[in-house]
mmCIF file of C-alpha atoms in Angstrom:
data_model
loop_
_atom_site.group_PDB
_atom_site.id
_atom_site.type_symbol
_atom_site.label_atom_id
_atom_site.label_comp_id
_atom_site.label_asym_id
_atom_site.label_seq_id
_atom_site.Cartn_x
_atom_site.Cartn_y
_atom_site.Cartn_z
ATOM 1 C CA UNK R 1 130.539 80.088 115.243
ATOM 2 C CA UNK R 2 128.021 80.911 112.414
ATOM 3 C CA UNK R 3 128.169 83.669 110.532
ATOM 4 C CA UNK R 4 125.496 85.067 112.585
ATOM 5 C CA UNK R 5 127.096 85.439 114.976
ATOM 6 C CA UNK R 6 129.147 88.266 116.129
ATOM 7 C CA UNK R 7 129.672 87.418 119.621
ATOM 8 C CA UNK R 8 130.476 84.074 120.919
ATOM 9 C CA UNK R 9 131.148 84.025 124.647
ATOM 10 C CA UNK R 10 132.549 80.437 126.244
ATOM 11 C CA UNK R 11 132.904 79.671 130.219
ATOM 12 C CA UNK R 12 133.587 83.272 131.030
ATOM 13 C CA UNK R 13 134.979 83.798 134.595
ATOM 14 C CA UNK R 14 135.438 87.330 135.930
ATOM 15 C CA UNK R 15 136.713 87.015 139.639
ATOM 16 C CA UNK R 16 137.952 90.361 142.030
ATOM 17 C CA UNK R 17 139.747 88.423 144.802
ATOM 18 C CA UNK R 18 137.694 85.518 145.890
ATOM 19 C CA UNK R 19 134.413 86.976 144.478
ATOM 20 C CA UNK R 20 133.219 85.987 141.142
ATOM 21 C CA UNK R 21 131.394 88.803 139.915
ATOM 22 C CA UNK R 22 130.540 86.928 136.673
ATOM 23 C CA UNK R 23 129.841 83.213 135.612
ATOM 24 C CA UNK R 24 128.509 82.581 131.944
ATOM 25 C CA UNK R 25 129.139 79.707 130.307
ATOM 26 C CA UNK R 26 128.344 79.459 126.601
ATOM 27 C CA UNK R 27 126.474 82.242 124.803
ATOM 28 C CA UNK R 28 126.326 83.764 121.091
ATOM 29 C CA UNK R 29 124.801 87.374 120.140
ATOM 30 C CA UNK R 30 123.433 87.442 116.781
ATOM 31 C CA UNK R 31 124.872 89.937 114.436
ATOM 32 C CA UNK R 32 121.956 92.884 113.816
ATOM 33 C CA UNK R 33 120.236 91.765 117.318
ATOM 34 C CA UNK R 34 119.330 94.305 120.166
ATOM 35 C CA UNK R 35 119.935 91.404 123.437
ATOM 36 C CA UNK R 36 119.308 93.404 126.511
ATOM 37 C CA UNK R 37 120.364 92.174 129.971
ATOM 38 C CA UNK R 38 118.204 92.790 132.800
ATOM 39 C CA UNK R 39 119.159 92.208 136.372
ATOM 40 C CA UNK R 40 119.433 93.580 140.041
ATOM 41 C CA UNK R 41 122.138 96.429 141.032
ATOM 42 C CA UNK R 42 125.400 94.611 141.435
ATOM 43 C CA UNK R 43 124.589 91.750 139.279
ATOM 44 C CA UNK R 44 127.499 92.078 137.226
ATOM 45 C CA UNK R 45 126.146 93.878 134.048
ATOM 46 C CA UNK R 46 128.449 96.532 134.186
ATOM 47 C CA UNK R 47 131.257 94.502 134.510
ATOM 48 C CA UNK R 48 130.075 92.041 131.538
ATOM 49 C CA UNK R 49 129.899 95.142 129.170
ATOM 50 C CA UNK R 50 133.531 95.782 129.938
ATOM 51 C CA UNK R 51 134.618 92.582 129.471
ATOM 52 C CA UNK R 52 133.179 92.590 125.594
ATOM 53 C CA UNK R 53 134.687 96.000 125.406
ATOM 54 C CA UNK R 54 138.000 94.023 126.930
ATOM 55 C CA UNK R 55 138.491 96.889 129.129
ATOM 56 C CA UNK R 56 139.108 94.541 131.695
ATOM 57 C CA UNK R 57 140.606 90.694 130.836
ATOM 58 C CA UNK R 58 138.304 87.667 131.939
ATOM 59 C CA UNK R 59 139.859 85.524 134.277
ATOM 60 C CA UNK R 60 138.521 82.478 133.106
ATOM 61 C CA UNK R 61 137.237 81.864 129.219
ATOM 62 C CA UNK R 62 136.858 83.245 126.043
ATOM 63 C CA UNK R 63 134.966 86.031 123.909
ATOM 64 C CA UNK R 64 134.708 85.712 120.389
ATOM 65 C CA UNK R 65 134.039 88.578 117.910
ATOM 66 C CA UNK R 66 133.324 87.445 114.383
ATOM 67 C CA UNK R 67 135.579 84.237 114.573
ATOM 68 C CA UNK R 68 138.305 86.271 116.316
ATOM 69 C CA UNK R 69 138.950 85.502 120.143
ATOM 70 C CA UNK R 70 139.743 88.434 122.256
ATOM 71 C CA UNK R 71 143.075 89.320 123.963
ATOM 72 C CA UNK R 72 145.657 91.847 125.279
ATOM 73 C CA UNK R 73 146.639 94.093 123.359
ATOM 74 C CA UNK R 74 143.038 94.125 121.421
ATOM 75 C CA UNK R 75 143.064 93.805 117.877
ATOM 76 C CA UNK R 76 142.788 97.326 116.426
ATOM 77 C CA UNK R 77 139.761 96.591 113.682
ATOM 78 C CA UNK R 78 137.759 94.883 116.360
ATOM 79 C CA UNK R 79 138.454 97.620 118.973
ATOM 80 C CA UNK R 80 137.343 100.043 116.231
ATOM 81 C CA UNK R 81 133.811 98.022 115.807
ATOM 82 C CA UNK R 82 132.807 98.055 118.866
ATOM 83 C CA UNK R 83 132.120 101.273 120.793
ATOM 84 C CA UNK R 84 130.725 101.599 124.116
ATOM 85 C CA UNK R 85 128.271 104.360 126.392
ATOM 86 C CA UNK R 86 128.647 104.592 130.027
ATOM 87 C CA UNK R 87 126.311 104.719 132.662
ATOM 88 C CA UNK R 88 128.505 107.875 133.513
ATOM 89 C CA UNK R 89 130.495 109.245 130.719
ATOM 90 C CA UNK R 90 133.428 111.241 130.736
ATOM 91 C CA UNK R 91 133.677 114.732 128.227
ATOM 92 C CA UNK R 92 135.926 116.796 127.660
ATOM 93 C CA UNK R 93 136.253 120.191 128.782
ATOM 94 C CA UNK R 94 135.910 121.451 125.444
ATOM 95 C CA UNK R 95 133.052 122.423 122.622
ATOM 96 C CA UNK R 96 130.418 119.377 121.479
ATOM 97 C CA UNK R 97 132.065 119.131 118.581
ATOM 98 C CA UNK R 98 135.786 118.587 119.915
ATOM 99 C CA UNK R 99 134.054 115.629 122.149
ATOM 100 C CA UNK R 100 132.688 113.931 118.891
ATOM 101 C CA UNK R 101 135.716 114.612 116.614
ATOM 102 C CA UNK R 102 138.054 113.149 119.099
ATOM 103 C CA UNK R 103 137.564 109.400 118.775
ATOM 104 C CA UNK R 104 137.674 110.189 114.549
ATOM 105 C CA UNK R 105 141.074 112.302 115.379
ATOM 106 C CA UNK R 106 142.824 109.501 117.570
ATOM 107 C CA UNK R 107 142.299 107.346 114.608
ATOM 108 C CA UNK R 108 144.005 110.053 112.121
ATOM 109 C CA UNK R 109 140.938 111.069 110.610
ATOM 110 C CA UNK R 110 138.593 114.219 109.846
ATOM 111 C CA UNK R 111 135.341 114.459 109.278
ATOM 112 C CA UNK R 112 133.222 117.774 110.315
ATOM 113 C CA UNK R 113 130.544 116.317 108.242
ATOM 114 C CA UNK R 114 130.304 112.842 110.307
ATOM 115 C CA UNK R 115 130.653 114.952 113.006
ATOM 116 C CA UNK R 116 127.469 116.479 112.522
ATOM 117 C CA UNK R 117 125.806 114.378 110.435
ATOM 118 C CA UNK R 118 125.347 112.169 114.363
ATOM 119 C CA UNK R 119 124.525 115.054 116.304
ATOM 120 C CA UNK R 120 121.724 115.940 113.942
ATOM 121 C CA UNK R 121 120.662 112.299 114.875
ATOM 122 C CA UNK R 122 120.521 112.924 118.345
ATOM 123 C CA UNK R 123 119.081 116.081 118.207
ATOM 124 C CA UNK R 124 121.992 118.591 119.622
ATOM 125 C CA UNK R 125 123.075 119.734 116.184
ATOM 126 C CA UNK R 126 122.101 122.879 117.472
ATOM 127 C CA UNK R 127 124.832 122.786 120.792
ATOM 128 C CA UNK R 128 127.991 121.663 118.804
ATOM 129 C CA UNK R 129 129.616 125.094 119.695
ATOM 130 C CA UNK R 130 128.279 125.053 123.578
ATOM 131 C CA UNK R 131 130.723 123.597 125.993
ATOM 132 C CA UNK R 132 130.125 120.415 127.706
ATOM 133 C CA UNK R 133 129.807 122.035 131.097
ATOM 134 C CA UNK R 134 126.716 123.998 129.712
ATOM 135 C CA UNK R 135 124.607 120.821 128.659
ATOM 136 C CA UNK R 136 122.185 118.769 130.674
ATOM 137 C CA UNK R 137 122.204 115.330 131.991
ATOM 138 C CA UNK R 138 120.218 114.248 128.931
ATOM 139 C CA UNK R 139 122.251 116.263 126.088
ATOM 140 C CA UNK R 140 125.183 114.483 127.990
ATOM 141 C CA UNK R 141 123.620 111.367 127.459
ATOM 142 C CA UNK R 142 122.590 112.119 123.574
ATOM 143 C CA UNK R 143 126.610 113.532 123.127
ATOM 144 C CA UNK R 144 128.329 110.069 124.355
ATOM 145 C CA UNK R 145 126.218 108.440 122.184
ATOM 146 C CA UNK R 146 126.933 110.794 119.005
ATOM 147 C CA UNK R 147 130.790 110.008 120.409
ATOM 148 C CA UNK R 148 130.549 106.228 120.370
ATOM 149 C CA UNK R 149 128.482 106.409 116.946
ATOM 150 C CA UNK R 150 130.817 108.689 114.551
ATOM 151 C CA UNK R 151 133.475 105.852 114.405
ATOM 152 C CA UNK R 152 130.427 103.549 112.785
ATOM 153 C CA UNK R 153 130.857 100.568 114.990
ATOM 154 C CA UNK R 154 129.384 97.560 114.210
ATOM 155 C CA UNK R 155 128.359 97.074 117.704
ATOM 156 C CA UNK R 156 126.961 99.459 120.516
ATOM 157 C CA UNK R 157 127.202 98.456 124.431
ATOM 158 C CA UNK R 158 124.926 100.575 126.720
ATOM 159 C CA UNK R 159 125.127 100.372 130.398
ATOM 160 C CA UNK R 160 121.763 101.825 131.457
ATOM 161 C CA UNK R 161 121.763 104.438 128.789
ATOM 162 C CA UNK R 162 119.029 106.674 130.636
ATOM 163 C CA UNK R 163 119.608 105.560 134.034
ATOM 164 C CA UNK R 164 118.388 109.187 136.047
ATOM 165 C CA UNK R 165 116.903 110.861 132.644
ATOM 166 C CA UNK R 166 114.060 112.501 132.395
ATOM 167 C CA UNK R 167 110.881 110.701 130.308
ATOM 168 C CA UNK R 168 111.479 113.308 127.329
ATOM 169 C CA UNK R 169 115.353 112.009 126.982
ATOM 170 C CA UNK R 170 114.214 108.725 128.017
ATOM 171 C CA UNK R 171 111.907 108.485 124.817
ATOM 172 C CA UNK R 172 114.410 110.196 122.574
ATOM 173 C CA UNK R 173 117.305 107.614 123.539
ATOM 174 C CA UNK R 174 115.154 104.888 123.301
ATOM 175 C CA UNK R 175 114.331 105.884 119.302
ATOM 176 C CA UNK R 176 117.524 106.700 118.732
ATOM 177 C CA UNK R 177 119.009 103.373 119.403
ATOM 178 C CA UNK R 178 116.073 101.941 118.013
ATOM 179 C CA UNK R 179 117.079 103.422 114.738
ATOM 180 C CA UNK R 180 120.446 102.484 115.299
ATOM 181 C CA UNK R 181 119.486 98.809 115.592
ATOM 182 C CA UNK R 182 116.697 99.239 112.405
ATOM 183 C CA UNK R 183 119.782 100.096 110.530
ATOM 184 C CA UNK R 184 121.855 97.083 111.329
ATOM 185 C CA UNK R 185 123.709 97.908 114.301
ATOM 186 C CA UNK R 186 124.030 94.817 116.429
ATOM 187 C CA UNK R 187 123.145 96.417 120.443
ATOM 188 C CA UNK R 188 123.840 94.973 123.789
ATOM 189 C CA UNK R 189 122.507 96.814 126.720
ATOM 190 C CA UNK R 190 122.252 96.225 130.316
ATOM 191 C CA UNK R 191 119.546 97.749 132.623
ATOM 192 C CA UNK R 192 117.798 97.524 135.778
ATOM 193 C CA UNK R 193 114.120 98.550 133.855
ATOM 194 C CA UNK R 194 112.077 95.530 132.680
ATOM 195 C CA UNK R 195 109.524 98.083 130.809
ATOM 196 C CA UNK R 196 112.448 99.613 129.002
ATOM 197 C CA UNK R 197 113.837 95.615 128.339
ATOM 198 C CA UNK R 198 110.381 95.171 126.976
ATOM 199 C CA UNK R 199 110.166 98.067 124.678
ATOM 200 C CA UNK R 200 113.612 97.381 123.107
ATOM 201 C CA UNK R 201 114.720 93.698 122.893
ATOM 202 C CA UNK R 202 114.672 91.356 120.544
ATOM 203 C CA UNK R 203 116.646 88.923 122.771
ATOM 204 C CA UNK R 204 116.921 89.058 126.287
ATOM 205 C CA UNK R 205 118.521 87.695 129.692
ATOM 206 C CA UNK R 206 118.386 87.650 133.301
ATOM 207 C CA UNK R 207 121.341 88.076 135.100
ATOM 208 C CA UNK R 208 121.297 87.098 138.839
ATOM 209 C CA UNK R 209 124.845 86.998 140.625
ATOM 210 C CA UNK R 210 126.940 87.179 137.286
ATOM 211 C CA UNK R 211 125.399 83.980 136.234
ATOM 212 C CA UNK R 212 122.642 84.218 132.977
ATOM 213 C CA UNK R 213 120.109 82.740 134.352
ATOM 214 C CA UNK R 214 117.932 82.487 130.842
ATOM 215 C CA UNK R 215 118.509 83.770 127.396
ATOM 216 C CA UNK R 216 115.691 83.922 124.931
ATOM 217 C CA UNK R 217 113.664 85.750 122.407
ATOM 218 C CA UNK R 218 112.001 88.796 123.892
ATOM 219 C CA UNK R 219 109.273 87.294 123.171
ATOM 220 C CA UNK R 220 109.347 84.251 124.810
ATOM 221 C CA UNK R 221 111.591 85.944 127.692
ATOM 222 C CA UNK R 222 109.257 88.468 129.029
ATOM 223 C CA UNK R 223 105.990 86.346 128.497
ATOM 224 C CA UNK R 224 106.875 82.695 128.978
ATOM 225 C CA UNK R 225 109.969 82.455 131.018
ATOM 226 C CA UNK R 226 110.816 78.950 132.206
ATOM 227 C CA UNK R 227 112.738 79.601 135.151
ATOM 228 C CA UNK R 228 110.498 81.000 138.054
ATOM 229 C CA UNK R 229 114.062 83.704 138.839
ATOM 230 C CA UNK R 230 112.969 85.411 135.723
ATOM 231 C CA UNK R 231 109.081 85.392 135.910
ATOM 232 C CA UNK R 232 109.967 86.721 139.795
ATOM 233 C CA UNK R 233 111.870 89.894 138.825
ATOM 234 C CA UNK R 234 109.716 90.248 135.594
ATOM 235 C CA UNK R 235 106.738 91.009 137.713
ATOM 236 C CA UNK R 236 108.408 92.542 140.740
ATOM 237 C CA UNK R 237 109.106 89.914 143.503
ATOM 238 C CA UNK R 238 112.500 89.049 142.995
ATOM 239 C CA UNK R 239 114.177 87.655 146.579
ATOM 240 C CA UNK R 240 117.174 85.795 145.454
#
């Protein structure tokens, strides 16, 4: 592993039964990159997230983070580096603020001024008193990501962030974790959207039936894919 890297995945095997839901054999995300995976519904990009989380164990293989392979019970200073938003995050039933202090006072710690120092950056500084209940879809969406960011991780996984958002919390998210990534926060996301894939990436994959079927700069990814898989659900006719 270089120093570049902060991920280093090797023959990783995650099987339910019989059914291998995901199949990658040897990858590395660079540290500072934004590597979005695009894919089909079912394809196994929620379950890959997980698995660099560690909330679930790989069956087969290993995942490196700086150097350090993964295991059961997780190391503490990796868990702490690497935070994660859900597709459909779970609050609370309590004020803003209690829902972004909580991860800082499970680790011991206080910090009102963390606390809203990120929900100025995603623009609810001005709901920290409301309750949870209270807030839309997309101030939902804006709070887990305050949550997963006041704990300073050096690495953010998004399972499709603004899946069901509106175009006005679409945009916001997107500059948000834009930001995040300007300012050295290494990003992995999975989503369905190829425009969104486009607008973010720096690095990119396909992933069809758990298995990556190509990993490249966005650049070459999205406009001069090698394998015809990837130039088929880039432009809409994916069959497979």
């Amino acid at each position: 592993m270089t120093p570049n890297n902060i991920f280093k995945i090797e023959n990783l095997e995650k099987k339910y039964g019989e059914r291998k839901v995901v199949d990658i054999k040897n990858i590395y995300v660079n540290n500072g990159d934004f590597f979005v995976i695009v894919g089909p519904s079912g394809a196994g990009k929620s379950t890959f997230l997980r698995l660099l989380k560690y909330l679930e164990e790989p069956t087969n293989g290993d995942i490196y983070f700086e150097g350090k392979k993964l295991s059961n019970p997780l190391d503490v200073n990796i868990q702490r580096n690497i935070s994660m938003v859900f597709q459909r995050p779970e609050f609370l039933k309590r004020s803003v603020f209690e829902n972004v202090e909580f991860p800082l006072w499970i680790r011991g710690k206080k910090d009102n001024e963390k606390v809203e120092k990120v929900l100025g950056q995603v623009d609810i500084g001005n709901l920290i008193r409301e309750k949870t209940s209270s807030l839309s879809g997309g101030e939902l969406q804006r709070l887990a990501l305050a949550r997963a960011m006041v704990v300073d991780p050096k690495v953010l996984l998004l399972d499709e962030p603004t899946a069901n958002l509106d175009p006005y919390n679409v945009e916001l998210i997107e500059k948000i974790v834009l930001n995040l990534n300007k300012a050295g926060k290494t990003i992995v996301m999975v989503t369905h959207n190829v425009f969104q894939a486009k607008r973010l990436a720096s690095s990119a994959g396909l992933l069809l039936n758990g298995k990556l079927v190509e990993v490249g700069s966005a650049d070459t990814f999205f406009n001069t894919p090698k394998d015809a898989r990837v130039k088929d659900f880039l432009e809409g006719r994916m069959v497979y």
